[in-house]
CSV table of C-alpha atoms and ligand atoms in Angstrom, one decimal:
chain,number,residue,atom,x,y,z
A,49,MET,CA,9.3,12.4,13.1
A,50,ILE,CA,12.1,10.1,12.4
A,51,GLN,CA,15.2,10.1,14.5
A,52,ILE,CA,18.3,8.1,13.8
A,53,GLU,CA,20.7,7.7,16.7
A,54,HIS,CA,24.2,6.3,16.4
A,55,LEU,CA,23.3,4.0,13.7
A,56,SER,CA,25.9,1.8,12.2
A,57,LYS,CA,25.6,-0.9,9.6
A,58,THR,CA,28.4,-3.4,8.8
A,59,PHE,CA,28.1,-6.0,6.0
A,60,GLY,CA,30.0,-9.2,5.7
A,61,SER,CA,31.6,-11.7,8.1
A,62,GLU,CA,34.4,-10.9,10.6
A,63,GLU,CA,37.2,-11.1,7.9
A,64,THR,CA,35.3,-9.3,5.0
A,65,GLN,CA,33.8,-6.5,7.1
A,66,HIS,CA,32.5,-3.5,5.2
A,67,HIS,CA,31.3,-0.6,7.2
A,68,ALA,CA,28.5,0.9,5.0
A,69,LEU,CA,27.2,3.2,7.7
A,70,VAL,CA,29.1,4.6,10.7
A,71,ASP,CA,27.5,6.4,13.6
A,72,ILE,CA,24.7,8.2,11.8
A,73,ASN,CA,22.6,10.8,13.6
A,74,LEU,CA,19.8,12.4,11.8
A,75,THR,CA,16.4,14.0,12.7
A,76,ILE,CA,13.7,14.3,10.0
A,77,ASN,CA,10.8,16.5,11.1
A,78,ASP,CA,7.1,16.1,10.1
A,79,GLY,CA,6.5,17.8,6.8
A,80,ASP,CA,10.1,18.0,5.7
A,81,ILE,CA,11.3,17.2,2.2
A,82,PHE,CA,14.6,15.8,3.4
A,83,GLY,CA,17.4,15.0,0.9
A,84,ILE,CA,20.2,12.5,1.5
A,85,LEU,CA,23.0,13.4,-1.0
A,86,GLY,CA,26.1,11.5,-1.8
A,87,GLU,CA,28.1,9.8,-4.4
A,88,SER,CA,27.3,6.3,-5.6
A,89,GLY,CA,28.3,3.7,-3.0
A,90,ALA,CA,28.3,6.3,-0.1
A,91,GLY,CA,25.6,4.3,1.7
A,92,LYS,CA,22.4,6.3,0.8
A,93,SER,CA,20.3,3.3,0.0
A,94,THR,CA,21.5,1.4,3.0
A,95,LEU,CA,20.5,4.3,5.2
A,96,VAL,CA,17.0,4.7,3.8
A,97,ARG,CA,16.5,0.9,3.9
A,98,CYS,CA,17.4,1.1,7.6
A,99,MET,CA,14.5,3.5,8.2
A,100,ASN,CA,11.9,0.9,7.5
A,101,LEU,CA,14.2,-1.9,8.6
A,102,LEU,CA,14.4,-3.6,5.2
A,103,GLU,CA,18.1,-3.6,6.3
A,104,ARG,CA,18.5,-4.3,10.0
A,105,PRO,CA,21.1,-1.8,11.6
A,106,THR,CA,24.1,-3.4,13.2
A,107,GLN,CA,23.9,-0.8,16.0
A,108,GLY,CA,21.8,2.2,16.9
A,109,LYS,CA,18.2,3.2,17.0
A,110,VAL,CA,15.6,4.2,14.4
A,111,LEU,CA,12.9,6.2,16.3
A,112,VAL,CA,9.7,6.6,14.3
A,113,ASP,CA,7.4,9.0,16.2
A,114,GLY,CA,9.4,8.0,19.3
A,115,VAL,CA,9.1,4.2,18.8
A,116,ASP,CA,12.3,2.4,18.2
A,117,ALA,CA,11.7,0.3,15.1
A,118,THR,CA,14.7,-2.0,15.8
A,119,GLN,CA,12.8,-3.2,18.9
A,120,LEU,CA,9.5,-4.3,17.2
A,121,SER,CA,8.4,-7.8,16.5
A,122,ASP,CA,8.0,-9.0,13.0
A,123,SER,CA,4.3,-8.3,13.0
A,124,GLN,CA,4.6,-4.8,14.6
A,125,LEU,CA,7.3,-4.1,12.0
A,126,ARG,CA,4.9,-5.0,9.2
A,127,THR,CA,2.4,-2.7,10.7
A,128,LEU,CA,5.0,0.1,10.9
A,129,ARG,CA,5.9,-0.5,7.3
A,130,ARG,CA,2.4,0.2,6.2
A,131,SER,CA,2.7,3.7,7.5
A,132,ILE,CA,5.9,4.3,5.5
A,133,GLY,CA,5.5,4.4,1.7
A,134,MET,CA,8.5,3.7,-0.6
A,135,ILE,CA,9.3,4.2,-4.2
A,136,PHE,CA,12.4,3.0,-6.1
A,137,GLN,CA,14.7,3.8,-8.9
A,138,ASN,CA,13.4,1.1,-11.1
A,139,PHE,CA,9.8,1.6,-10.1
A,140,SER,CA,9.4,-2.1,-8.9
A,141,LEU,CA,5.9,-2.5,-10.3
A,142,PHE,CA,4.5,-6.0,-10.6
A,143,GLN,CA,4.7,-6.8,-14.2
A,144,GLN,CA,1.9,-9.4,-14.2
A,145,ARG,CA,-0.6,-7.0,-12.5
A,146,SER,CA,-2.6,-4.2,-14.0
A,147,VAL,CA,-1.9,-0.7,-12.9
A,148,LEU,CA,-5.1,-0.8,-10.6
A,149,SER,CA,-4.0,-4.1,-9.1
A,150,ASN,CA,-0.6,-2.6,-8.4
A,151,VAL,CA,-2.0,0.3,-6.6
A,152,MET,CA,-4.3,-2.0,-4.6
A,153,PHE,CA,-1.5,-4.4,-3.7
A,154,PRO,CA,-0.8,-2.8,-0.2
A,155,LEU,CA,-4.5,-3.0,0.7
A,156,GLU,CA,-4.8,-6.6,-0.6
A,157,LEU,CA,-2.1,-7.4,1.9
A,158,VAL,CA,-4.4,-6.5,4.9
A,159,ARG,CA,-7.5,-8.0,3.2
A,160,ALA,CA,-9.2,-4.7,2.9
A,161,ASP,CA,-12.7,-4.6,1.4
A,162,ALA,CA,-12.3,-5.0,-2.3
A,163,LYS,CA,-14.7,-2.3,-3.3
A,164,GLN,CA,-13.3,0.3,-1.0
A,165,SER,CA,-9.8,-0.6,-2.0
A,166,GLU,CA,-10.6,-0.2,-5.6
A,167,ALA,CA,-12.3,3.3,-4.9
A,168,ARG,CA,-9.2,4.3,-3.0
A,169,ALA,CA,-6.8,3.1,-5.8
A,170,ARG,CA,-8.8,4.9,-8.4
A,171,GLU,CA,-8.8,8.1,-6.3
A,172,LEU,CA,-4.9,7.9,-6.2
A,173,LEU,CA,-4.7,7.2,-9.9
A,174,GLU,CA,-6.7,10.3,-10.4
A,175,LEU,CA,-4.2,12.2,-8.1
A,176,VAL,CA,-1.2,11.1,-10.1
A,177,GLY,CA,-2.9,11.8,-13.4
A,178,LEU,CA,-3.4,8.2,-14.6
A,179,ALA,CA,-7.0,7.5,-14.1
A,180,ASP,CA,-7.3,6.3,-17.7
A,181,LYS,CA,-4.5,3.8,-17.3
A,182,ALA,CA,-6.1,1.7,-14.5
A,183,ASN,CA,-6.4,-1.4,-16.8
A,184,ALA,CA,-3.1,-1.1,-18.5
A,185,TYR,CA,-0.1,-3.1,-17.5
A,186,PRO,CA,3.4,-1.6,-16.4
A,187,ALA,CA,5.1,-2.7,-19.7
A,188,GLN,CA,2.7,-0.5,-21.6
A,189,LEU,CA,3.7,2.6,-19.7
A,190,SER,CA,6.6,5.1,-20.0
A,191,GLY,CA,9.1,5.4,-17.1
A,192,GLY,CA,7.4,8.6,-15.8
A,193,GLN,CA,4.0,6.9,-15.8
A,194,GLN,CA,5.4,3.8,-14.1
A,195,GLN,CA,6.8,6.0,-11.4
A,196,ARG,CA,3.5,7.7,-11.0
A,197,VAL,CA,1.9,4.3,-10.4
A,198,ALA,CA,4.4,3.5,-7.9
A,199,ILE,CA,3.7,6.8,-6.1
A,200,ALA,CA,0.0,6.0,-6.0
A,201,ARG,CA,0.8,2.5,-4.7
A,202,ALA,CA,3.0,4.0,-2.0
A,203,LEU,CA,0.3,6.5,-0.9
A,204,VAL,CA,-2.6,4.0,-0.9
A,205,ASN,CA,-2.1,3.2,2.8
A,206,LYS,CA,-2.2,6.9,3.7
A,207,PRO,CA,1.4,6.8,4.9
A,208,ARG,CA,2.8,9.7,6.9
A,209,VAL,CA,6.3,9.2,5.4
A,210,MET,CA,7.4,8.4,2.0
A,211,LEU,CA,10.9,7.0,1.2
A,212,CYS,CA,12.2,7.8,-2.3
A,213,ASP,CA,15.5,5.9,-3.3
A,214,GLU,CA,16.8,7.6,-6.5
A,215,ALA,CA,13.2,7.9,-7.6
A,216,THR,CA,14.0,10.1,-10.6
A,217,SER,CA,17.5,8.8,-11.6
A,218,ALA,CA,16.1,6.7,-14.3
A,219,LEU,CA,14.0,9.5,-15.9
A,220,ASP,CA,14.8,12.3,-18.3
A,221,THR,CA,14.9,16.0,-17.2
A,222,ILE,CA,11.4,17.0,-18.0
A,223,THR,CA,9.8,13.8,-16.4
A,224,THR,CA,12.1,14.3,-13.4
A,225,ARG,CA,10.7,17.7,-13.0
A,226,GLN,CA,7.1,16.5,-13.2
A,227,ILE,CA,7.7,13.8,-10.7
A,228,LEU,CA,9.3,16.2,-8.3
A,229,ASP,CA,6.5,18.6,-8.7
A,230,LEU,CA,4.1,15.8,-7.9
A,231,LEU,CA,6.1,14.9,-4.8
A,232,LYS,CA,6.0,18.5,-3.7
A,233,ASP,CA,2.2,18.6,-4.2
A,234,ILE,CA,1.9,15.4,-2.1
A,235,ASN,CA,4.1,16.9,0.6
A,236,ARG,CA,2.1,20.1,0.7
A,237,GLU,CA,-1.4,18.9,0.3
A,238,LEU,CA,-1.3,15.5,2.0
A,239,GLY,CA,1.3,16.5,4.7
A,240,VAL,CA,3.4,13.4,3.8
A,241,THR,CA,7.0,13.7,5.0
A,242,ILE,CA,9.3,12.9,2.1
A,243,ILE,CA,12.9,11.5,2.5
A,244,LEU,CA,14.5,11.5,-0.9
A,245,ILE,CA,17.9,10.0,-1.8
A,246,THR,CA,19.6,11.6,-4.7
A,247,HIS,CA,23.1,12.0,-6.1
A,248,SER,CA,21.8,15.1,-8.0
A,249,LEU,CA,22.4,18.4,-6.6
A,250,VAL,CA,19.8,19.9,-9.0
A,251,VAL,CA,17.1,17.6,-7.6
A,252,ALA,CA,18.1,18.3,-4.0
A,253,ARG,CA,18.0,22.0,-4.5
A,254,TYR,CA,14.7,22.0,-6.4
A,255,ILE,CA,12.7,20.1,-3.8
A,256,CYS,CA,14.4,19.6,-0.4
A,257,ASN,CA,14.1,22.0,2.5
A,258,ARG,CA,16.8,20.1,4.4
A,259,VAL,CA,19.7,17.9,3.3
A,260,ALA,CA,22.3,15.7,4.7
A,261,VAL,CA,25.5,14.9,2.7
A,262,ILE,CA,26.9,11.4,3.3
A,263,ASP,CA,30.3,10.2,2.3
A,264,ALA,CA,31.8,6.7,2.9
A,265,GLY,CA,29.1,5.9,5.3
A,266,GLN,CA,29.3,9.1,7.3
A,267,ILE,CA,27.2,12.2,7.5
A,268,VAL,CA,29.6,15.0,6.7
A,269,GLU,CA,27.2,17.9,6.6
A,270,GLN,CA,23.5,18.5,7.3
A,271,GLY,CA,21.2,21.5,7.5
A,272,ASP,CA,18.9,23.8,5.6
A,273,THR,CA,19.3,23.3,1.8
A,274,ALA,CA,20.3,26.9,1.3
A,275,THR,CA,22.8,27.0,4.1
A,276,VAL,CA,24.5,23.8,3.0
A,277,PHE,CA,24.6,24.9,-0.7
A,278,ASP,CA,25.8,28.3,0.0
A,279,ASN,CA,28.4,27.6,2.6
A,280,PRO,CA,29.5,24.0,2.3
A,281,THR,CA,31.9,23.2,5.1
A,282,SER,CA,32.9,19.8,4.3
A,283,ASP,CA,35.4,18.9,1.4
A,284,VAL,CA,32.8,16.4,0.1
A,285,ALA,CA,30.0,18.8,-0.1
A,286,ARG,CA,32.3,21.3,-1.8
A,287,ALA,CA,33.4,18.7,-4.3
A,288,LEU,CA,29.8,17.7,-4.9
A,289,LEU,CA,29.1,21.3,-5.6
A,290,GLY,CA,32.0,21.5,-8.0
A,291,LEU,CA,34.0,23.9,-5.8
A,292,GLU,CA,37.8,23.3,-5.1
A,293,GLY,CA,38.5,21.6,-1.8
B,221,MET,CA,-6.0,-46.5,-48.6
B,222,GLU,CA,-7.4,-50.0,-48.0
B,223,ALA,CA,-4.3,-51.1,-46.2
B,224,ILE,CA,-4.7,-48.1,-43.9
B,225,SER,CA,-8.3,-48.7,-43.1
B,226,ALA,CA,-7.6,-52.4,-42.6
B,227,PHE,CA,-4.8,-51.3,-40.1
B,228,PHE,CA,-7.1,-49.0,-38.2
B,229,ASN,CA,-9.8,-51.8,-38.2
B,230,GLU,CA,-7.4,-54.1,-36.5
B,231,TYR,CA,-5.4,-51.9,-34.3
B,232,GLY,CA,-7.5,-48.7,-34.0
B,233,ALA,CA,-9.1,-49.5,-30.7
B,234,LEU,CA,-5.9,-50.8,-29.2
B,235,LEU,CA,-4.1,-47.5,-30.2
B,236,ALA,CA,-6.8,-45.3,-28.9
B,237,GLY,CA,-7.0,-47.2,-25.6
B,238,GLY,CA,-3.2,-47.0,-25.4
B,239,THR,CA,-3.2,-43.3,-26.1
B,240,TRP,CA,-5.8,-42.7,-23.5
B,241,ASP,CA,-3.9,-44.7,-21.0
B,242,THR,CA,-0.8,-42.7,-21.7
B,243,ILE,CA,-2.6,-39.4,-21.3
B,244,VAL,CA,-4.1,-40.4,-18.0
B,245,MET,CA,-0.8,-41.8,-16.7
B,246,THR,CA,1.1,-38.7,-17.8
B,247,GLY,CA,-1.6,-36.1,-16.7
B,248,LEU,CA,-2.0,-37.7,-13.2
B,249,SER,CA,1.6,-38.1,-12.7
B,250,THR,CA,2.3,-34.5,-13.7
B,251,LEU,CA,-0.4,-33.4,-11.3
B,252,PHE,CA,0.9,-35.3,-8.3
B,253,ALA,CA,4.5,-34.3,-9.2
B,254,TYR,CA,3.4,-30.7,-8.9
B,255,VAL,CA,1.6,-31.3,-5.7
B,256,LEU,CA,5.0,-32.4,-4.3
B,257,GLY,CA,7.2,-30.4,-6.5
B,258,ILE,CA,5.8,-26.8,-5.7
B,259,PRO,CA,6.3,-27.0,-2.0
B,260,LEU,CA,9.8,-28.4,-2.7
B,261,GLY,CA,10.7,-25.7,-5.1
B,262,VAL,CA,9.4,-22.9,-2.9
B,263,ALA,CA,11.2,-24.4,0.2
B,264,VAL,CA,14.5,-24.4,-1.7
B,265,VAL,CA,14.0,-20.8,-2.8
B,266,VAL,CA,12.8,-19.6,0.7
B,267,THR,CA,15.7,-21.3,2.6
B,268,SER,CA,18.5,-20.3,0.2
B,269,PRO,CA,21.2,-18.0,1.7
B,270,ASP,CA,19.5,-14.9,0.2
B,271,GLY,CA,16.1,-16.2,0.5
B,272,LEU,CA,13.2,-15.0,2.8
B,273,ARG,CA,14.1,-17.5,5.6
B,274,PRO,CA,17.7,-18.5,5.0
B,275,ASN,CA,18.3,-22.0,6.6
B,276,ARG,CA,21.4,-23.8,5.5
B,277,ALA,CA,20.6,-27.2,6.8
B,278,VAL,CA,17.2,-27.4,5.3
B,279,HIS,CA,18.4,-25.9,2.1
B,280,THR,CA,21.3,-28.4,1.7
B,281,ILE,CA,19.0,-31.3,2.5
B,282,LEU,CA,16.4,-30.4,0.1
B,283,GLY,CA,19.1,-29.8,-2.5
B,284,TRP,CA,20.4,-33.4,-2.0
B,285,ILE,CA,16.8,-34.7,-2.4
B,286,VAL,CA,16.4,-32.9,-5.7
B,287,ASN,CA,19.7,-34.0,-7.0
B,288,ILE,CA,19.5,-37.6,-5.9
B,289,GLY,CA,16.0,-37.8,-7.3
B,290,ARG,CA,17.1,-36.4,-10.6
B,291,SER,CA,20.2,-38.6,-10.9
B,292,ILE,CA,18.6,-41.9,-10.7
B,293,PRO,CA,17.7,-43.2,-14.2
B,294,PHE,CA,14.0,-43.7,-14.4
B,295,ILE,CA,14.2,-47.3,-15.6
B,296,ILE,CA,16.2,-48.2,-12.5
B,297,LEU,CA,14.0,-46.2,-10.2
B,298,LEU,CA,10.9,-47.9,-11.7
B,299,VAL,CA,12.2,-51.4,-10.7
B,300,ALA,CA,13.9,-50.3,-7.4
B,301,ILE,CA,10.8,-48.9,-5.9
B,302,ILE,CA,8.4,-51.7,-6.8
B,303,PRO,CA,7.8,-52.5,-3.1
B,304,PHE,CA,7.1,-49.0,-2.3
B,305,THR,CA,4.7,-48.8,-5.4
B,306,ARG,CA,2.8,-51.9,-4.1
B,307,LEU,CA,2.6,-50.3,-0.6
B,308,ILE,CA,1.0,-47.1,-2.0
B,309,VAL,CA,-1.3,-48.4,-4.7
B,310,GLY,CA,-1.5,-52.1,-4.1
B,311,THR,CA,0.0,-53.1,-7.4
B,312,SER,CA,3.1,-52.5,-9.5
B,313,LEU,CA,1.2,-53.1,-12.7
B,314,GLY,CA,-0.9,-51.1,-15.1
B,315,VAL,CA,-1.6,-47.4,-15.0
B,316,PRO,CA,-1.6,-47.1,-11.1
B,317,GLY,CA,1.6,-49.0,-10.9
B,318,ALA,CA,3.2,-46.6,-13.3
B,319,ILE,CA,2.0,-43.4,-11.7
B,320,VAL,CA,3.9,-43.9,-8.4
B,321,PRO,CA,7.4,-44.2,-9.9
B,322,LEU,CA,6.5,-41.5,-12.4
B,323,VAL,CA,5.7,-39.1,-9.6
B,324,VAL,CA,8.7,-40.1,-7.5
B,325,SER,CA,10.9,-39.4,-10.5
B,326,ALA,CA,9.2,-36.2,-11.7
B,327,ALA,CA,8.7,-34.4,-8.4
B,328,PRO,CA,12.4,-33.5,-7.9
B,329,PHE,CA,12.5,-32.3,-11.5
B,330,VAL,CA,9.4,-30.2,-10.9
B,331,GLY,CA,11.0,-28.9,-7.7
B,332,ARG,CA,14.1,-27.7,-9.7
B,333,MET,CA,11.9,-26.1,-12.4
B,334,VAL,CA,9.8,-24.3,-9.9
B,335,GLU,CA,13.0,-23.1,-8.1
B,336,GLN,CA,14.3,-21.7,-11.5
B,337,SER,CA,10.9,-20.0,-12.3
B,338,LEU,CA,10.7,-18.3,-8.9
B,339,LEU,CA,14.4,-17.1,-9.1
B,340,GLU,CA,13.6,-15.3,-12.3
B,341,VAL,CA,11.4,-12.9,-10.2
B,342,ASP,CA,13.3,-9.6,-9.7
B,343,ALA,CA,14.5,-9.4,-6.1
B,344,SER,CA,13.5,-5.7,-6.1
B,345,LEU,CA,9.8,-6.8,-6.3
B,346,VAL,CA,10.2,-8.9,-3.2
B,347,GLU,CA,11.7,-5.9,-1.5
B,348,ALA,CA,9.0,-3.7,-2.6
B,349,ALA,CA,6.4,-6.1,-1.2
B,350,GLU,CA,8.3,-6.2,2.1
B,351,SER,CA,8.2,-2.4,2.1
B,352,PHE,CA,4.4,-2.5,2.1
B,353,GLY,CA,4.4,-4.9,5.1
B,354,ALA,CA,3.9,-8.3,3.1
B,355,ASN,CA,4.6,-11.3,5.2
B,356,MET,CA,6.5,-14.4,3.9
B,357,TRP,CA,3.5,-16.4,2.7
B,358,GLN,CA,2.1,-13.3,0.9
B,359,ILE,CA,5.5,-12.7,-0.8
B,360,VAL,CA,5.5,-16.3,-2.0
B,361,THR,CA,2.0,-16.4,-3.3
B,362,LYS,CA,1.3,-12.9,-4.4
B,363,VAL,CA,4.7,-12.0,-5.7
B,364,LEU,CA,6.9,-15.0,-6.5
B,365,VAL,CA,4.3,-17.4,-7.8
B,366,ARG,CA,2.1,-14.7,-9.4
B,367,GLU,CA,5.0,-12.9,-11.2
B,368,SER,CA,6.5,-16.1,-12.5
B,369,LEU,CA,3.2,-17.7,-13.6
B,370,PRO,CA,4.1,-17.6,-17.4
B,371,SER,CA,7.4,-19.4,-16.6
B,372,LEU,CA,5.7,-21.9,-14.4
B,373,ILE,CA,3.2,-22.8,-17.1
B,374,ARG,CA,6.1,-23.4,-19.6
B,375,GLY,CA,7.6,-25.7,-16.9
B,376,VAL,CA,4.3,-27.6,-16.8
B,377,ALA,CA,4.6,-28.3,-20.5
B,378,ILE,CA,8.2,-29.4,-20.3
B,379,THR,CA,7.4,-31.6,-17.4
B,380,PHE,CA,4.4,-33.2,-19.1
B,381,ILE,CA,6.6,-34.1,-22.1
B,382,ALA,CA,9.3,-35.5,-19.9
B,383,VAL,CA,6.9,-37.6,-18.0
B,384,PHE,CA,5.3,-38.7,-21.3
B,385,GLY,CA,8.7,-40.1,-22.4
B,386,TYR,CA,9.1,-41.9,-19.0
B,387,SER,CA,5.6,-43.3,-19.2
B,388,ALA,CA,6.7,-45.0,-22.4
B,389,MET,CA,9.5,-46.7,-20.5
B,390,ALA,CA,7.0,-47.8,-17.8
B,391,GLY,CA,5.4,-49.8,-20.6
B,392,MET,CA,8.5,-52.2,-20.3
B,393,VAL,CA,7.1,-53.4,-16.9
B,394,GLY,CA,3.5,-53.7,-18.0
B,395,ALA,CA,2.3,-50.3,-17.2
B,396,GLY,CA,0.0,-50.1,-20.2
B,397,GLY,CA,-0.1,-47.2,-22.6
B,398,LEU,CA,1.6,-46.5,-25.9
B,399,GLY,CA,5.1,-47.7,-24.6
B,400,ASP,CA,3.5,-51.1,-23.8
B,401,ILE,CA,1.9,-51.4,-27.1
B,402,ALA,CA,5.2,-50.5,-28.9
B,403,ILE,CA,7.1,-53.1,-27.0
B,404,ARG,CA,4.5,-55.9,-27.2
B,405,TYR,CA,3.6,-55.4,-30.9
B,406,GLY,CA,6.6,-53.6,-32.4
B,407,TYR,CA,9.4,-55.2,-30.6
B,408,GLN,CA,8.2,-58.6,-29.5
B,409,ARG,CA,6.1,-59.4,-32.5
B,410,TYR,CA,8.0,-57.4,-35.2
B,411,GLN,CA,5.0,-55.4,-36.2
B,412,GLY,CA,6.7,-52.4,-37.6
B,413,ASP,CA,3.4,-50.7,-38.6
B,414,VAL,CA,2.1,-50.6,-35.0
B,415,MET,CA,5.5,-49.4,-33.9
B,416,ILE,CA,5.4,-46.5,-36.3
B,417,ALA,CA,1.8,-45.6,-35.4
B,418,THR,CA,2.8,-45.3,-31.8
B,419,ILE,CA,5.7,-43.0,-32.7
B,420,VAL,CA,3.6,-40.8,-34.8
B,421,ILE,CA,1.0,-40.5,-32.0
B,422,LEU,CA,3.7,-39.7,-29.4
B,423,VAL,CA,5.3,-37.0,-31.7
B,424,VAL,CA,1.9,-35.4,-32.4
B,425,LEU,CA,0.9,-35.3,-28.7
B,426,VAL,CA,4.2,-33.8,-27.7
B,427,GLN,CA,3.8,-31.1,-30.4
B,428,ILE,CA,0.3,-30.3,-29.2
B,429,VAL,CA,1.3,-30.1,-25.5
B,430,GLN,CA,4.3,-27.9,-26.3
B,431,SER,CA,2.2,-25.6,-28.5
B,432,LEU,CA,-0.6,-25.3,-25.9
B,433,GLY,CA,2.0,-24.6,-23.2
B,434,ASP,CA,3.7,-21.8,-25.2
B,435,LEU,CA,0.4,-20.3,-26.2
B,436,ALA,CA,-0.9,-20.2,-22.7
B,437,ALA,CA,2.4,-18.8,-21.3
B,438,HIS,CA,2.4,-16.2,-23.9
B,439,LYS,CA,-1.3,-15.2,-23.4
B,440,LEU,CA,-0.8,-15.0,-19.7
B,441,ASP,CA,2.4,-12.9,-19.8
B,442,LYS,CA,1.5,-9.3,-19.4
B,443,ARG,CA,4.9,-8.2,-20.4
B,444,ASN,CA,4.0,-9.0,-24.0
B,445,ARG,CA,1.8,-6.1,-25.0
C,573,LIG,N1,23.7,-6.4,1.0
C,573,LIG,C1,25.0,-6.0,1.0
C,573,LIG,N2,26.1,-6.7,1.3
C,573,LIG,C2,27.3,-6.2,1.2
C,573,LIG,N3,27.6,-4.9,0.9
C,573,LIG,C3,26.5,-4.1,0.7
C,573,LIG,C4,25.2,-4.6,0.6
C,573,LIG,N4,24.5,-3.5,0.4
C,573,LIG,C5,25.2,-2.5,0.2
C,573,LIG,N5,26.6,-2.8,0.4
C,573,LIG,C6,27.8,-2.0,0.3
C,573,LIG,O1,27.5,-0.8,1.1
C,573,LIG,C7,28.0,0.4,0.5
C,573,LIG,C8,26.8,1.4,0.3
C,573,LIG,O2,25.9,0.9,-0.6
C,573,LIG,P1,24.6,1.7,-0.9
C,573,LIG,O3,23.9,2.0,0.4
C,573,LIG,O4,23.7,0.9,-1.9
C,573,LIG,O5,25.1,3.0,-1.6
C,573,LIG,P2,24.4,4.2,-2.4
C,573,LIG,O6,23.0,3.9,-2.4
C,573,LIG,O7,24.8,5.4,-1.8
C,573,LIG,O8,25.0,4.1,-3.8
C,573,LIG,C9,28.5,0.0,-0.9
C,573,LIG,O9,29.9,-0.1,-0.8
C,573,LIG,C10,27.9,-1.4,-1.1
C,573,LIG,O10,28.7,-2.2,-1.9
C,574,LIG,MG1,21.6,3.5,-4.0
């Protein structure tokens, strides 16, 4: 379970202050596919980056299974990050490493046994349907394939949570659908909680059981996907849905 | 034909020895320049305002070292640090005497090249590595250096060629090598043929090094497939 309490993030110095997030409160339950919806610049990436402390909140708490991540030492934080997988809009694969080496990267960091790591990585490549691409390099793969490799890499440490920052925004409709189906499977079969940022209502509606709508750094609406979509109460959510204010 | 063979009979050994000296001088100087320049370049990147461990004071000081080092003309540095050279290798002459100023002059240059190569690595890869729990040292070695390897190799070729040019200047102060031969025979004794031979050898060596560097970088770069 991830609980975010009174979280704020302010960028810049005294004069050039920019309040990217203001008093955010959220609870993400185990097993959720939780969507964070909002326009570009709303603060979605900053919020998700606060969850594994890639961005340090200016104020507030990030409780991961009851432990406040903002209070951890650097090495405790690195351990926590290993239990939270992450995938990105531009895939962020290491271009000079093979697919297999990319997937093994998180295990290499903890100096895991090479044989076991390789077996585990191959298992995940099998899961994402790319067993035959183990020795290829990212530049040889399509966008959808690259995102699958990234998903395998994010899962290699057996995380309980996976953060997805606009994971399908660079992909076409069909590929997006395939990646979302894969994420659904991972959620259902491996029990991984998924937190998914998107600016697309279609994506949110297709995969999320709960959503929060964020605007200008503030949560303006949250709840079950169906409830939010059928009865949007905030102007922003209504605008996002294409309804008049 | 006869003239050429007569020329090689007379100067062949001299030119071969000079070429060897130049290669040794350049190779060792490049090697030691990297031993100093890699940590320097890494430190500049790591301490930069948006680096892994921002540190304005260290970053500024390292920046000065790099810029001062690169702004002193080699020929002046060569003479200015003679006492230091004697202290390190016991002489300011010959190949050992040339290596010290060559390293002092090339290390800041290497630092800047390494910095440029590391900066080419997409920041999102550093962030991805952090998200998997990588520590700073792992990010430097497994992401920054590893991902910029082709670019670093190109830098080695560029550095080698630059040091090559400087090593010829070191010939002015009796450092040995092709520069020494060109000055003693070509300039002081007006032997144009020896001068031309040294130029041809230098040009050919530079071409070879550049081609090897390009080839190695291209072969290594997994983006080219
Ligand atoms: N490192 C940063 N420094 C300054 N401003 C930032 C930084 N990161 C994000 N911001 C600002 O915070 C706001 C939210 O950004 P972001 O979280 O990336 O939005 P989203 O992902 O919803 O598009 C934007 O106005 C952006 O310019
Ligand atoms: Mg974003």
